[in-house]
């Protein structure tokens, strides 16, 4: 892996990342921040039956996603099973997505690792692979020591060295760690940190972050379709929503209803998305997301071990969550 990092660095710094560094310097000197408003599916990584990345099926999914009014795609987020991919696979998937996706859509690449050094290196690799921004999850293995001081230092070093803008990522359901509000407020002042994806679902927290960062050009994205309308109502600018892998047009419709102030229609649609969203996230997880993708004409396929497929009873319950809300 270290050899891959060194090899990639030697290529990256001579190539596209130099251009990205120029963008970052211009940005730091006062240029407008990257606009990340909109809806993003955190895409799944299709695997073959031998658990190898299936790039052919990935491309088929991308062709369909490219026709939906997404702002872009999040690649190597939690639903992409990034902890189970090698460094080479993580970078290659991002490179393939950037090649296949229309240029007007953003590629936001997950680059978070446990150490600051590894995250810096991964962020540079993702930029070299064509990412427009990086999504950096909180390091959490030593979560008892991941206080505001440690996290501010971590994200500052990453943002200082990243050739592309950084989006903070708080996902306590997976990490057991909420990115502290005071740390978010401090980090919002960094010229290369453009926003936060908050997947915790605490609307009072999201509202307080938006309020406390209102003097900065800082953008907050809801981390789930289950509370997307509520997040928009307190000032969020978009969402990274697992359910958008399946019901992408419907999640984008919810965005449009919120932005146009059609709150009654938005509420009716939001109600119908809550149970399917919960089913493919906290209830059954990535295996359910991939199963539902198959029902809706996408390639989900198997998960990489040790993740297991749904049981027959779980699959039945998943289908009920979609059919009872009129989606199947």
PDB file of C-alpha atoms in Angstrom, residues 48-283:
ATOM      1  CA  UNK A  48     -18.913  -9.806  -8.817  1.00  0.00           C
ATOM      2  CA  UNK A  49     -19.779 -13.103  -7.167  1.00  0.00           C
ATOM      3  CA  UNK A  50     -16.060 -13.390  -6.415  1.00  0.00           C
ATOM      4  CA  UNK A  51     -16.279 -10.039  -4.595  1.00  0.00           C
ATOM      5  CA  UNK A  52     -14.170  -8.175  -7.151  1.00  0.00           C
ATOM      6  CA  UNK A  53     -15.232  -4.651  -8.153  1.00  0.00           C
ATOM      7  CA  UNK A  54     -17.577  -4.951 -11.132  1.00  0.00           C
ATOM      8  CA  UNK A  55     -16.724  -1.909 -13.227  1.00  0.00           C
ATOM      9  CA  UNK A  56     -19.116  -2.891 -16.011  1.00  0.00           C
ATOM     10  CA  UNK A  57     -22.100  -2.794 -13.657  1.00  0.00           C
ATOM     11  CA  UNK A  58     -20.782   0.381 -12.060  1.00  0.00           C
ATOM     12  CA  UNK A  59     -20.776   2.052 -15.471  1.00  0.00           C
ATOM     13  CA  UNK A  60     -24.333   0.887 -16.127  1.00  0.00           C
ATOM     14  CA  UNK A  61     -25.467   2.517 -12.875  1.00  0.00           C
ATOM     15  CA  UNK A  62     -23.564   5.702 -13.691  1.00  0.00           C
ATOM     16  CA  UNK A  63     -25.251   5.973 -17.078  1.00  0.00           C
ATOM     17  CA  UNK A  64     -28.634   6.047 -15.331  1.00  0.00           C
ATOM     18  CA  UNK A  65     -27.534   8.399 -12.546  1.00  0.00           C
ATOM     19  CA  UNK A  66     -26.154  10.811 -15.123  1.00  0.00           C
ATOM     20  CA  UNK A  67     -29.701  11.391 -16.400  1.00  0.00           C
ATOM     21  CA  UNK A  68     -31.137  12.347 -12.992  1.00  0.00           C
ATOM     22  CA  UNK A  69     -30.937  15.932 -11.730  1.00  0.00           C
ATOM     23  CA  UNK A  70     -28.331  15.163  -9.080  1.00  0.00           C
ATOM     24  CA  UNK A  71     -25.742  17.818  -8.269  1.00  0.00           C
ATOM     25  CA  UNK A  72     -23.212  15.010  -8.297  1.00  0.00           C
ATOM     26  CA  UNK A  73     -22.249  11.702  -6.730  1.00  0.00           C
ATOM     27  CA  UNK A  74     -20.517  10.797  -3.504  1.00  0.00           C
ATOM     28  CA  UNK A  75     -18.053   7.999  -4.185  1.00  0.00           C
ATOM     29  CA  UNK A  76     -16.495   5.862  -1.449  1.00  0.00           C
ATOM     30  CA  UNK A  77     -18.909   6.958   1.244  1.00  0.00           C
ATOM     31  CA  UNK A  78     -20.308   4.536   3.799  1.00  0.00           C
ATOM     32  CA  UNK A  79     -22.625   2.917   1.233  1.00  0.00           C
ATOM     33  CA  UNK A  80     -19.680   2.332  -1.088  1.00  0.00           C
ATOM     34  CA  UNK A  81     -18.192  -0.137   1.433  1.00  0.00           C
ATOM     35  CA  UNK A  82     -14.973   1.869   1.393  1.00  0.00           C
ATOM     36  CA  UNK A  83     -13.516   0.250   4.561  1.00  0.00           C
ATOM     37  CA  UNK A  84     -13.424  -3.041   2.662  1.00  0.00           C
ATOM     38  CA  UNK A  85     -11.686  -1.695  -0.446  1.00  0.00           C
ATOM     39  CA  UNK A  86      -7.963  -1.473  -1.019  1.00  0.00           C
ATOM     40  CA  UNK A  87      -6.320   1.894  -1.611  1.00  0.00           C
ATOM     41  CA  UNK A  88      -5.945   0.997  -5.273  1.00  0.00           C
ATOM     42  CA  UNK A  89      -9.632   0.091  -5.585  1.00  0.00           C
ATOM     43  CA  UNK A  90     -10.817   3.243  -3.826  1.00  0.00           C
ATOM     44  CA  UNK A  91      -8.831   5.456  -6.183  1.00  0.00           C
ATOM     45  CA  UNK A  92      -9.713   3.489  -9.309  1.00  0.00           C
ATOM     46  CA  UNK A  93     -13.444   3.616  -8.584  1.00  0.00           C
ATOM     47  CA  UNK A  94     -13.251   7.401  -8.268  1.00  0.00           C
ATOM     48  CA  UNK A  95     -11.263   7.649 -11.496  1.00  0.00           C
ATOM     49  CA  UNK A  96     -13.840   5.534 -13.360  1.00  0.00           C
ATOM     50  CA  UNK A  97     -16.741   7.563 -11.989  1.00  0.00           C
ATOM     51  CA  UNK A  98     -15.149  10.847 -13.046  1.00  0.00           C
ATOM     52  CA  UNK A  99     -14.550   9.500 -16.552  1.00  0.00           C
ATOM     53  CA  UNK A 100     -18.129   8.287 -16.940  1.00  0.00           C
ATOM     54  CA  UNK A 101     -20.056  11.110 -15.264  1.00  0.00           C
ATOM     55  CA  UNK A 102     -21.068  14.284 -17.159  1.00  0.00           C
ATOM     56  CA  UNK A 103     -18.610  17.074 -16.388  1.00  0.00           C
ATOM     57  CA  UNK A 104     -21.313  19.343 -14.963  1.00  0.00           C
ATOM     58  CA  UNK A 105     -21.866  16.900 -12.089  1.00  0.00           C
ATOM     59  CA  UNK A 106     -19.549  16.931  -9.086  1.00  0.00           C
ATOM     60  CA  UNK A 107     -17.600  13.937  -7.853  1.00  0.00           C
ATOM     61  CA  UNK A 108     -17.161  14.052  -4.082  1.00  0.00           C
ATOM     62  CA  UNK A 109     -14.771  11.316  -2.998  1.00  0.00           C
ATOM     63  CA  UNK A 110     -14.525   9.807   0.452  1.00  0.00           C
ATOM     64  CA  UNK A 111     -10.903  10.139   1.563  1.00  0.00           C
ATOM     65  CA  UNK A 112     -11.137   9.634   5.301  1.00  0.00           C
ATOM     66  CA  UNK A 113      -8.655   7.324   7.012  1.00  0.00           C
ATOM     67  CA  UNK A 114      -7.779   6.793  10.643  1.00  0.00           C
ATOM     68  CA  UNK A 115      -4.541   8.778  10.682  1.00  0.00           C
ATOM     69  CA  UNK A 116      -4.060  12.349   9.538  1.00  0.00           C
ATOM     70  CA  UNK A 117      -1.105  11.355   7.366  1.00  0.00           C
ATOM     71  CA  UNK A 118      -3.082   8.661   5.556  1.00  0.00           C
ATOM     72  CA  UNK A 119      -6.036  11.028   5.071  1.00  0.00           C
ATOM     73  CA  UNK A 120      -3.760  13.692   3.593  1.00  0.00           C
ATOM     74  CA  UNK A 121      -2.319  11.130   1.187  1.00  0.00           C
ATOM     75  CA  UNK A 122      -5.718   9.712   0.251  1.00  0.00           C
ATOM     76  CA  UNK A 123      -7.141  13.183  -0.354  1.00  0.00           C
ATOM     77  CA  UNK A 124      -4.307  13.947  -2.748  1.00  0.00           C
ATOM     78  CA  UNK A 125      -4.866  10.647  -4.541  1.00  0.00           C
ATOM     79  CA  UNK A 126      -8.580  11.321  -4.877  1.00  0.00           C
ATOM     80  CA  UNK A 127      -7.887  14.762  -6.313  1.00  0.00           C
ATOM     81  CA  UNK A 128      -5.508  13.194  -8.799  1.00  0.00           C
ATOM     82  CA  UNK A 129      -8.235  10.726  -9.788  1.00  0.00           C
ATOM     83  CA  UNK A 130     -10.547  13.610 -10.667  1.00  0.00           C
ATOM     84  CA  UNK A 131     -12.536  14.332  -7.504  1.00  0.00           C
ATOM     85  CA  UNK A 132     -13.945  17.852  -7.267  1.00  0.00           C
ATOM     86  CA  UNK A 133     -14.007  17.664  -3.453  1.00  0.00           C
ATOM     87  CA  UNK A 134     -13.244  15.164  -0.723  1.00  0.00           C
ATOM     88  CA  UNK A 135     -15.558  13.954   2.024  1.00  0.00           C
ATOM     89  CA  UNK A 136     -13.580  13.287   5.209  1.00  0.00           C
ATOM     90  CA  UNK A 137     -15.147  11.124   7.901  1.00  0.00           C
ATOM     91  CA  UNK A 138     -14.113  11.539  11.522  1.00  0.00           C
ATOM     92  CA  UNK A 139     -11.336   9.158  12.630  1.00  0.00           C
ATOM     93  CA  UNK A 140     -12.919   7.007  15.307  1.00  0.00           C
ATOM     94  CA  UNK A 141     -10.851   3.964  16.341  1.00  0.00           C
ATOM     95  CA  UNK A 142      -9.542   5.937  19.318  1.00  0.00           C
ATOM     96  CA  UNK A 143     -12.845   7.779  19.695  1.00  0.00           C
ATOM     97  CA  UNK A 144     -12.286   8.413  23.399  1.00  0.00           C
ATOM     98  CA  UNK A 145      -9.441  10.772  22.465  1.00  0.00           C
ATOM     99  CA  UNK A 146     -11.128  12.336  19.441  1.00  0.00           C
ATOM    100  CA  UNK A 147     -12.087  15.578  21.164  1.00  0.00           C
ATOM    101  CA  UNK A 148     -12.385  18.992  19.512  1.00  0.00           C
ATOM    102  CA  UNK A 149      -8.670  19.684  19.856  1.00  0.00           C
ATOM    103  CA  UNK A 150      -7.694  16.485  18.059  1.00  0.00           C
ATOM    104  CA  UNK A 151     -10.323  16.818  15.346  1.00  0.00           C
ATOM    105  CA  UNK A 152      -9.630  20.477  14.605  1.00  0.00           C
ATOM    106  CA  UNK A 153      -5.949  19.668  14.197  1.00  0.00           C
ATOM    107  CA  UNK A 154      -6.754  16.651  12.005  1.00  0.00           C
ATOM    108  CA  UNK A 155      -9.099  18.480   9.638  1.00  0.00           C
ATOM    109  CA  UNK A 156      -6.919  21.586   9.496  1.00  0.00           C
ATOM    110  CA  UNK A 157      -3.900  19.576   8.358  1.00  0.00           C
ATOM    111  CA  UNK A 158      -6.006  17.731   5.794  1.00  0.00           C
ATOM    112  CA  UNK A 159      -7.554  20.938   4.449  1.00  0.00           C
ATOM    113  CA  UNK A 160      -4.206  22.738   4.381  1.00  0.00           C
ATOM    114  CA  UNK A 161      -2.759  20.104   2.077  1.00  0.00           C
ATOM    115  CA  UNK A 162      -5.790  19.056   0.040  1.00  0.00           C
ATOM    116  CA  UNK A 163      -5.726  20.168  -3.603  1.00  0.00           C
ATOM    117  CA  UNK A 164      -9.543  20.223  -3.617  1.00  0.00           C
ATOM    118  CA  UNK A 165     -12.147  21.490  -1.136  1.00  0.00           C
ATOM    119  CA  UNK A 166     -12.955  19.440   1.952  1.00  0.00           C
ATOM    120  CA  UNK A 167     -16.399  18.469   3.240  1.00  0.00           C
ATOM    121  CA  UNK A 168     -16.560  17.373   6.877  1.00  0.00           C
ATOM    122  CA  UNK A 169     -18.447  14.121   7.556  1.00  0.00           C
ATOM    123  CA  UNK A 170     -20.163  13.303  10.847  1.00  0.00           C
ATOM    124  CA  UNK A 171     -21.820   9.864  10.903  1.00  0.00           C
ATOM    125  CA  UNK A 172     -22.223   8.780  14.542  1.00  0.00           C
ATOM    126  CA  UNK A 173     -24.249   5.701  13.594  1.00  0.00           C
ATOM    127  CA  UNK A 174     -21.068   4.191  12.123  1.00  0.00           C
ATOM    128  CA  UNK A 175     -18.312   5.908  14.073  1.00  0.00           C
ATOM    129  CA  UNK A 176     -19.931   6.343  17.493  1.00  0.00           C
ATOM    130  CA  UNK A 177     -18.667   9.915  17.339  1.00  0.00           C
ATOM    131  CA  UNK A 178     -20.400  13.224  16.633  1.00  0.00           C
ATOM    132  CA  UNK A 179     -18.139  15.925  15.251  1.00  0.00           C
ATOM    133  CA  UNK A 180     -18.479  18.503  18.071  1.00  0.00           C
ATOM    134  CA  UNK A 181     -20.324  21.691  17.189  1.00  0.00           C
ATOM    135  CA  UNK A 182     -17.532  23.916  18.477  1.00  0.00           C
ATOM    136  CA  UNK A 183     -15.086  22.075  16.220  1.00  0.00           C
ATOM    137  CA  UNK A 184     -17.380  22.535  13.211  1.00  0.00           C
ATOM    138  CA  UNK A 185     -17.657  26.260  13.925  1.00  0.00           C
ATOM    139  CA  UNK A 186     -13.876  26.608  14.133  1.00  0.00           C
ATOM    140  CA  UNK A 187     -13.308  24.558  10.988  1.00  0.00           C
ATOM    141  CA  UNK A 188     -15.952  26.480   9.038  1.00  0.00           C
ATOM    142  CA  UNK A 189     -13.529  29.403   8.998  1.00  0.00           C
ATOM    143  CA  UNK A 190     -10.909  27.434   7.053  1.00  0.00           C
ATOM    144  CA  UNK A 191     -10.837  28.629   3.426  1.00  0.00           C
ATOM    145  CA  UNK A 192     -10.608  25.088   2.056  1.00  0.00           C
ATOM    146  CA  UNK A 193     -13.405  23.549   4.153  1.00  0.00           C
ATOM    147  CA  UNK A 194     -16.670  24.207   2.339  1.00  0.00           C
ATOM    148  CA  UNK A 195     -19.261  22.307   4.311  1.00  0.00           C
ATOM    149  CA  UNK A 196     -20.496  19.430   6.419  1.00  0.00           C
ATOM    150  CA  UNK A 197     -22.448  16.266   5.767  1.00  0.00           C
ATOM    151  CA  UNK A 198     -24.311  15.494   8.996  1.00  0.00           C
ATOM    152  CA  UNK A 199     -25.873  12.032   9.172  1.00  0.00           C
ATOM    153  CA  UNK A 200     -26.849  12.096  12.828  1.00  0.00           C
ATOM    154  CA  UNK A 201     -30.437  13.165  12.236  1.00  0.00           C
ATOM    155  CA  UNK A 202     -30.548  15.656  15.118  1.00  0.00           C
ATOM    156  CA  UNK A 203     -32.291  18.643  13.554  1.00  0.00           C
ATOM    157  CA  UNK A 204     -31.625  20.919  16.533  1.00  0.00           C
ATOM    158  CA  UNK A 205     -27.909  20.205  16.129  1.00  0.00           C
ATOM    159  CA  UNK A 206     -28.045  20.837  12.379  1.00  0.00           C
ATOM    160  CA  UNK A 207     -29.949  24.076  12.936  1.00  0.00           C
ATOM    161  CA  UNK A 208     -27.463  25.251  15.544  1.00  0.00           C
ATOM    162  CA  UNK A 209     -24.509  24.517  13.259  1.00  0.00           C
ATOM    163  CA  UNK A 210     -26.147  26.466  10.432  1.00  0.00           C
ATOM    164  CA  UNK A 211     -26.859  29.343  12.811  1.00  0.00           C
ATOM    165  CA  UNK A 212     -23.369  29.436  14.304  1.00  0.00           C
ATOM    166  CA  UNK A 213     -21.654  29.273  10.899  1.00  0.00           C
ATOM    167  CA  UNK A 214     -23.952  31.815   9.216  1.00  0.00           C
ATOM    168  CA  UNK A 215     -21.168  34.394   9.004  1.00  0.00           C
ATOM    169  CA  UNK A 216     -19.084  31.960   6.922  1.00  0.00           C
ATOM    170  CA  UNK A 217     -19.719  30.653   3.424  1.00  0.00           C
ATOM    171  CA  UNK A 218     -20.342  27.206   4.939  1.00  0.00           C
ATOM    172  CA  UNK A 219     -22.807  24.696   3.493  1.00  0.00           C
ATOM    173  CA  UNK A 220     -24.577  21.926   5.413  1.00  0.00           C
ATOM    174  CA  UNK A 221     -25.886  18.775   3.735  1.00  0.00           C
ATOM    175  CA  UNK A 222     -28.379  16.419   5.346  1.00  0.00           C
ATOM    176  CA  UNK A 223     -26.944  12.918   5.546  1.00  0.00           C
ATOM    177  CA  UNK A 224     -30.222  11.099   4.960  1.00  0.00           C
ATOM    178  CA  UNK A 225     -33.464  11.367   3.018  1.00  0.00           C
ATOM    179  CA  UNK A 226     -35.343  10.601   6.219  1.00  0.00           C
ATOM    180  CA  UNK A 227     -34.892  14.136   7.554  1.00  0.00           C
ATOM    181  CA  UNK A 228     -34.244  15.989   4.310  1.00  0.00           C
ATOM    182  CA  UNK A 229     -37.300  18.255   4.499  1.00  0.00           C
ATOM    183  CA  UNK A 230     -36.589  19.141   8.119  1.00  0.00           C
ATOM    184  CA  UNK A 231     -32.977  19.946   7.243  1.00  0.00           C
ATOM    185  CA  UNK A 232     -34.051  22.223   4.378  1.00  0.00           C
ATOM    186  CA  UNK A 233     -36.464  23.994   6.732  1.00  0.00           C
ATOM    187  CA  UNK A 234     -33.581  25.075   8.994  1.00  0.00           C
ATOM    188  CA  UNK A 235     -31.210  26.104   6.209  1.00  0.00           C
ATOM    189  CA  UNK A 236     -29.472  23.015   4.831  1.00  0.00           C
ATOM    190  CA  UNK A 237     -28.551  23.312   1.161  1.00  0.00           C
ATOM    191  CA  UNK A 238     -28.830  19.704   0.032  1.00  0.00           C
ATOM    192  CA  UNK A 239     -28.468  16.083   0.992  1.00  0.00           C
ATOM    193  CA  UNK A 240     -26.305  13.020   0.587  1.00  0.00           C
ATOM    194  CA  UNK A 241     -29.013  10.388   0.648  1.00  0.00           C
ATOM    195  CA  UNK A 242     -28.642   6.616   0.375  1.00  0.00           C
ATOM    196  CA  UNK A 243     -32.226   6.344  -0.821  1.00  0.00           C
ATOM    197  CA  UNK A 244     -31.314   8.460  -3.862  1.00  0.00           C
ATOM    198  CA  UNK A 245     -29.527   5.383  -5.222  1.00  0.00           C
ATOM    199  CA  UNK A 246     -33.002   3.886  -5.652  1.00  0.00           C
ATOM    200  CA  UNK A 247     -35.532   6.735  -5.707  1.00  0.00           C
ATOM    201  CA  UNK A 248     -33.274   9.421  -7.102  1.00  0.00           C
ATOM    202  CA  UNK A 249     -35.890  11.399  -9.007  1.00  0.00           C
ATOM    203  CA  UNK A 250     -38.211  11.376  -5.995  1.00  0.00           C
ATOM    204  CA  UNK A 251     -35.531  12.664  -3.633  1.00  0.00           C
ATOM    205  CA  UNK A 252     -34.716  15.416  -6.141  1.00  0.00           C
ATOM    206  CA  UNK A 253     -38.436  16.209  -6.323  1.00  0.00           C
ATOM    207  CA  UNK A 254     -38.497  16.619  -2.544  1.00  0.00           C
ATOM    208  CA  UNK A 255     -35.614  19.066  -2.866  1.00  0.00           C
ATOM    209  CA  UNK A 256     -37.513  21.078  -5.483  1.00  0.00           C
ATOM    210  CA  UNK A 257     -40.646  21.200  -3.334  1.00  0.00           C
ATOM    211  CA  UNK A 258     -38.685  22.480  -0.369  1.00  0.00           C
ATOM    212  CA  UNK A 259     -36.832  25.102  -2.359  1.00  0.00           C
ATOM    213  CA  UNK A 260     -40.054  26.381  -3.930  1.00  0.00           C
ATOM    214  CA  UNK A 261     -41.832  26.588  -0.581  1.00  0.00           C
ATOM    215  CA  UNK A 262     -44.422  23.892  -1.369  1.00  0.00           C
ATOM    216  CA  UNK A 263     -44.266  22.533   2.155  1.00  0.00           C
ATOM    217  CA  UNK A 264     -47.541  20.570   2.190  1.00  0.00           C
ATOM    218  CA  UNK A 265     -46.574  18.639  -0.935  1.00  0.00           C
ATOM    219  CA  UNK A 266     -43.053  18.220   0.445  1.00  0.00           C
ATOM    220  CA  UNK A 267     -44.454  16.846   3.686  1.00  0.00           C
ATOM    221  CA  UNK A 268     -46.606  14.308   1.865  1.00  0.00           C
ATOM    222  CA  UNK A 269     -43.636  13.069  -0.142  1.00  0.00           C
ATOM    223  CA  UNK A 270     -41.323  13.084   2.882  1.00  0.00           C
ATOM    224  CA  UNK A 271     -43.722  10.823   4.780  1.00  0.00           C
ATOM    225  CA  UNK A 272     -43.532   8.238   1.987  1.00  0.00           C
ATOM    226  CA  UNK A 273     -39.741   8.229   2.020  1.00  0.00           C
ATOM    227  CA  UNK A 274     -39.189   7.747   5.757  1.00  0.00           C
ATOM    228  CA  UNK A 275     -39.736   3.972   6.023  1.00  0.00           C
ATOM    229  CA  UNK A 276     -37.903   2.980   2.820  1.00  0.00           C
ATOM    230  CA  UNK A 277     -35.022   5.229   3.826  1.00  0.00           C
ATOM    231  CA  UNK A 278     -34.791   3.723   7.311  1.00  0.00           C
ATOM    232  CA  UNK A 279     -34.883   0.226   5.812  1.00  0.00           C
ATOM    233  CA  UNK A 280     -31.849   0.779   3.559  1.00  0.00           C
ATOM    234  CA  UNK A 281     -29.854   2.599   6.236  1.00  0.00           C
ATOM    235  CA  UNK A 282     -30.040   1.984   9.988  1.00  0.00           C
ATOM    236  CA  UNK A 283     -32.502  -0.940   9.848  1.00  0.00           C
TER     237      UNK A 283
END
